Short mmCIF file of N, CA and C in Angstrom, two decimals:
data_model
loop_
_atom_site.label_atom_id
_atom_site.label_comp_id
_atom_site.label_asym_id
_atom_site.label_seq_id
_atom_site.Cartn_x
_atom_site.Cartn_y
_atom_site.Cartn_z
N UNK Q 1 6.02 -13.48 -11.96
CA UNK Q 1 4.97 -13.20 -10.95
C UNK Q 1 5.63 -12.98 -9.58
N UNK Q 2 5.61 -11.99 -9.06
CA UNK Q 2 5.48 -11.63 -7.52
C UNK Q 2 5.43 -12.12 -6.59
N UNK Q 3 6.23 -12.81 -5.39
CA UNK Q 3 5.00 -13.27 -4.38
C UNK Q 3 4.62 -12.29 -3.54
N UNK Q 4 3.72 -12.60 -2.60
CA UNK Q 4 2.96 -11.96 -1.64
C UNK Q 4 3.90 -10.94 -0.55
N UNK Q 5 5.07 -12.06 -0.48
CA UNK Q 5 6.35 -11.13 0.85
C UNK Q 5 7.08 -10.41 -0.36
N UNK Q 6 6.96 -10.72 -1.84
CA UNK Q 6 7.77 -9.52 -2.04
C UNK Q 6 7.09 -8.07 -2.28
N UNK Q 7 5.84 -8.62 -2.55
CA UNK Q 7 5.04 -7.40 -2.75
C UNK Q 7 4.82 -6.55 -1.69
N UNK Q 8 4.77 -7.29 -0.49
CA UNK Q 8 4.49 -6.65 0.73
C UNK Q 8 5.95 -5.32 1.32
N UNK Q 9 7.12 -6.56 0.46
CA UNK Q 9 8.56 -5.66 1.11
C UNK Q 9 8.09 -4.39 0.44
N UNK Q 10 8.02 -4.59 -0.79
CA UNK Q 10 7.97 -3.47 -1.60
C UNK Q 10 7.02 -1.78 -1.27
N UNK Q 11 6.11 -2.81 -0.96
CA UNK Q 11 4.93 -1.90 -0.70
C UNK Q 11 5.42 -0.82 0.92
N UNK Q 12 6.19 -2.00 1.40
CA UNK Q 12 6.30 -1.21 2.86
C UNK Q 12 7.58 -0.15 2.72
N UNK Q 13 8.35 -0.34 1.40
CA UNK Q 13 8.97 0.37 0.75
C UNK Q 13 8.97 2.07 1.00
N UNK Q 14 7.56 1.51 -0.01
CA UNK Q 14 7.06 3.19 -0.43
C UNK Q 14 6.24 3.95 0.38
N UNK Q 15 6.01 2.70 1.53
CA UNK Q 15 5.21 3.74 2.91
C UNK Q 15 6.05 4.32 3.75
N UNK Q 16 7.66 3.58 3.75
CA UNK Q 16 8.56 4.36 4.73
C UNK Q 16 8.89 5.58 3.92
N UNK Q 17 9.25 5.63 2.46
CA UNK Q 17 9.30 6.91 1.90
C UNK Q 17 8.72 7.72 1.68
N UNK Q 18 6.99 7.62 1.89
CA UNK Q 18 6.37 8.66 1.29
C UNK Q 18 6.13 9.54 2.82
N UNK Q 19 5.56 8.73 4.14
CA UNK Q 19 5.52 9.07 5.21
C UNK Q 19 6.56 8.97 6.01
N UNK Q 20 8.22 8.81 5.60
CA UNK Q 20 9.19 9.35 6.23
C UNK Q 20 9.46 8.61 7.38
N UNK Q 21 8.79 7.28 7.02
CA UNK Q 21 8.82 6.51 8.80
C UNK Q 21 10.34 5.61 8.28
N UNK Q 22 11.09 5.52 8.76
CA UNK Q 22 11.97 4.64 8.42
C UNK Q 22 12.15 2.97 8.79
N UNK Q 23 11.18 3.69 10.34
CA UNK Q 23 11.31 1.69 11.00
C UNK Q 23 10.01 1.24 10.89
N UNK Q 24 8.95 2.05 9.92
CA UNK Q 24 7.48 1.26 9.86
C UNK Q 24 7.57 -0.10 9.28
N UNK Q 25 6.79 -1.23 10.03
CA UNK Q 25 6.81 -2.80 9.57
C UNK Q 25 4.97 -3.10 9.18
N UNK Q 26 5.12 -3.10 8.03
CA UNK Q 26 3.33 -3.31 7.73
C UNK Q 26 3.07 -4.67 7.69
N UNK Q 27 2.45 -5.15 7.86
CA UNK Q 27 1.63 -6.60 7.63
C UNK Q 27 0.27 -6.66 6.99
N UNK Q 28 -0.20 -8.26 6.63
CA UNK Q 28 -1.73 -7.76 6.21
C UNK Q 28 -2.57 -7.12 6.46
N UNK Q 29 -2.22 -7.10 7.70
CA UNK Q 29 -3.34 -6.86 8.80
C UNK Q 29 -3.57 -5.15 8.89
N UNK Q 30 -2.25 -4.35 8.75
CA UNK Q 30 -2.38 -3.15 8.93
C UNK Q 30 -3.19 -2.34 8.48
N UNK Q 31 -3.91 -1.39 9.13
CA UNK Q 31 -4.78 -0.20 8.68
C UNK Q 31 -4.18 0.93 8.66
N UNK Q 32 -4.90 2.17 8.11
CA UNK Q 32 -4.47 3.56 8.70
C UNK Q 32 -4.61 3.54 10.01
N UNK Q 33 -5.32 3.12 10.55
CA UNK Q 33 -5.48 3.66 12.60
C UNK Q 33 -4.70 3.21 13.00
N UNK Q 34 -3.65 1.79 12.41
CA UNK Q 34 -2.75 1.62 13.01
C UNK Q 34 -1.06 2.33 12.68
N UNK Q 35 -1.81 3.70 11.43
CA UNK Q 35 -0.08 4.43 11.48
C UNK Q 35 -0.49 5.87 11.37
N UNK Q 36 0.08 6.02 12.27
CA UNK Q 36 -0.32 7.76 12.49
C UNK Q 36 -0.44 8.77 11.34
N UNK Q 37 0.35 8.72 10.90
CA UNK Q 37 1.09 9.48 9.69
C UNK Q 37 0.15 9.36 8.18
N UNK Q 38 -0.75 8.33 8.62
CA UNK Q 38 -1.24 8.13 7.15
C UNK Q 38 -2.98 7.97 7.61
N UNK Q 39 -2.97 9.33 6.68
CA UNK Q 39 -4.13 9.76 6.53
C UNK Q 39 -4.93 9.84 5.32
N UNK Q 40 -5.82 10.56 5.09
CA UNK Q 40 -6.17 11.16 4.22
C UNK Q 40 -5.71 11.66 2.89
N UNK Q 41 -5.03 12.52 3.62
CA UNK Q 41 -3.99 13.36 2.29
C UNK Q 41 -2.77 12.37 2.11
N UNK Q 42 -2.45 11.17 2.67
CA UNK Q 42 -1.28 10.68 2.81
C UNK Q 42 -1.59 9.82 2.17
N UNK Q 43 -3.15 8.94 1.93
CA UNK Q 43 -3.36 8.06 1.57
C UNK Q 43 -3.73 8.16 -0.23
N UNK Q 44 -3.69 9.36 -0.66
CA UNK Q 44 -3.55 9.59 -2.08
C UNK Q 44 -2.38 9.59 -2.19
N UNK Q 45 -1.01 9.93 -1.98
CA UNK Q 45 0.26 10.22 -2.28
C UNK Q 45 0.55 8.36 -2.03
N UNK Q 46 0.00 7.67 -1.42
CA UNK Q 46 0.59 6.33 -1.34
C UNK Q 46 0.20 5.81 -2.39
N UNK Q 47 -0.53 5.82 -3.20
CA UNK Q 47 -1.59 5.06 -3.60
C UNK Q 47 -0.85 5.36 -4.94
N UNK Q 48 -0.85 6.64 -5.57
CA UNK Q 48 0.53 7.28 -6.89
C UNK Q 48 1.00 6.85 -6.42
N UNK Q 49 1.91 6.69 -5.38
CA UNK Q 49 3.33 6.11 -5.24
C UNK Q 49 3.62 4.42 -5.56
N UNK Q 50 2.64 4.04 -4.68
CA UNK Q 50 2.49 2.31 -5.35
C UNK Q 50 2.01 2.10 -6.62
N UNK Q 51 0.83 2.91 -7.41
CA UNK Q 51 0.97 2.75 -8.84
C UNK Q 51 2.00 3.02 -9.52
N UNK Q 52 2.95 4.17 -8.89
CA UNK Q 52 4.44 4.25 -10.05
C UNK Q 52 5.42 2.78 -9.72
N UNK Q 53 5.51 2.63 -8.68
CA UNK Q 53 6.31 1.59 -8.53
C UNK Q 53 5.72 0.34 -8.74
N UNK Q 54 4.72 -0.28 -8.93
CA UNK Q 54 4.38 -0.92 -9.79
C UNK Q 54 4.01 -0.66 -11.23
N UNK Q 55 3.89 0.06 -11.60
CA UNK Q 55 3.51 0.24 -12.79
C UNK Q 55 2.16 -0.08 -12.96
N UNK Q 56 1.27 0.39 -11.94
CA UNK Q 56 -0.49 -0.17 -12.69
C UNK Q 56 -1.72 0.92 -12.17
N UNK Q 57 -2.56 1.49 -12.28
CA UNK Q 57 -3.54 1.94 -11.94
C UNK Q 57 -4.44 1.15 -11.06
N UNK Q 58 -5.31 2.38 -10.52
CA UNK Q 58 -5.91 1.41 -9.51
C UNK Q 58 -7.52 2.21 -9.37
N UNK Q 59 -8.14 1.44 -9.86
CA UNK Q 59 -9.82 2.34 -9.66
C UNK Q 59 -10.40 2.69 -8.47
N UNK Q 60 -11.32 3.77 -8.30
CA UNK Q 60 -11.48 4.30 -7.31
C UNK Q 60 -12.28 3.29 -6.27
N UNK Q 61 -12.86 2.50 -7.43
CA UNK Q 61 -14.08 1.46 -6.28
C UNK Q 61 -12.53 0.50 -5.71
N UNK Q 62 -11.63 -0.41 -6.42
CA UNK Q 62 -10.74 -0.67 -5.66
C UNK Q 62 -10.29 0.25 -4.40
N UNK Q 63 -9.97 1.79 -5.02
CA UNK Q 63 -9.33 2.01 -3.10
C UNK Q 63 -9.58 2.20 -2.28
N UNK Q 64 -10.98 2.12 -2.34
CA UNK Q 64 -12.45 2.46 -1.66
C UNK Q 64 -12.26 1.37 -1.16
N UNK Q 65 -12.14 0.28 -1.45
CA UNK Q 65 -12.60 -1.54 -1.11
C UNK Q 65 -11.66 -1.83 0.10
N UNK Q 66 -10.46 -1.16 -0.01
CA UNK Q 66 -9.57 -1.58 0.94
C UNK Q 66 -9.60 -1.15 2.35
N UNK Q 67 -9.52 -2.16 3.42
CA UNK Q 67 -9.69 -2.09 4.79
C UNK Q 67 -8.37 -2.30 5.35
N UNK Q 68 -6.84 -3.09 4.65
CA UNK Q 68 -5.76 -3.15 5.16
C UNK Q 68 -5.30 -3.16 4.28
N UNK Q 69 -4.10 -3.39 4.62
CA UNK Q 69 -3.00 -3.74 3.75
C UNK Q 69 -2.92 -5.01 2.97
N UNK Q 70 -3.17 -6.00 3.46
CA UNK Q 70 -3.83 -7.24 2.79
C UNK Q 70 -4.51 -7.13 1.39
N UNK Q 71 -5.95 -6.61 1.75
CA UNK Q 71 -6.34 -5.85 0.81
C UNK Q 71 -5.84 -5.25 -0.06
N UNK Q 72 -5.09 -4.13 -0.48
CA UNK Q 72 -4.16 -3.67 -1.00
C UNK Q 72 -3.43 -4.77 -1.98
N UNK Q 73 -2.39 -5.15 -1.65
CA UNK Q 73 -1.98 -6.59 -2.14
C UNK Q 73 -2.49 -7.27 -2.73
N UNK Q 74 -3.95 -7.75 -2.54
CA UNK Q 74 -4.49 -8.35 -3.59
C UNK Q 74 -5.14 -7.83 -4.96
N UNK Q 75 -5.49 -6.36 -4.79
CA UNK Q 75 -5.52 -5.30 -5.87
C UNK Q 75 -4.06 -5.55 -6.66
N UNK Q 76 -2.59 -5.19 -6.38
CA UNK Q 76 -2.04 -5.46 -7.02
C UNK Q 76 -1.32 -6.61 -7.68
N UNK Q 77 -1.57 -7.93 -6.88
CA UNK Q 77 -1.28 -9.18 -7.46
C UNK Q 77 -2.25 -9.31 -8.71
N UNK Q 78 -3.53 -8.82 -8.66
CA UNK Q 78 -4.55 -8.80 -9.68
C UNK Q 78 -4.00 -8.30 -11.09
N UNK Q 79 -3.31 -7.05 -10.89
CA UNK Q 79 -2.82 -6.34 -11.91
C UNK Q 79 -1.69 -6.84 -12.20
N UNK Q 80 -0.62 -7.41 -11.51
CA UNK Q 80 0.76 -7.86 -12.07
C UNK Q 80 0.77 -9.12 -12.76
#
């Protein structure tokens, strides 16, 4: 089982790679309004990207549900 800071390293992983930020630092707390770069179209390419690297799917009412990053995290502690 996972903990929470590793899931989080991980996760902040695949947000510096998919949106190219290299010094982005996410926390629970983070939203899209708080990262430029991730939008819309950015926020489907994250979302594949954290299901490949975890290995799990994620339903639409889940990514709908999410308001941060926090959020997020607990979708995938659910699945791991």
């Amino acid at each position: 089982m996972m903990e929470r800071n590793d899931i989080l390293a991980r996760v902040q992983e695949v947000f510096r790679d998919e949106l190219e930020l290299d010094e982005l630092v996410l926390n629970e707390e983070t939203t899209a309004d708080d990262v430029e770069e991730w939008d819309s179209l950015s926020h489907i390419q994250l979302v594949v990207a954290i299901e490949k690297a975890f290995g799990i799917k994620f339903t639409s009412r889940e990514i709908l549900s999410w308001d941060n990053v926090g959020d997020l995290i607990d979708s995938i502690e659910k699945k791991l």
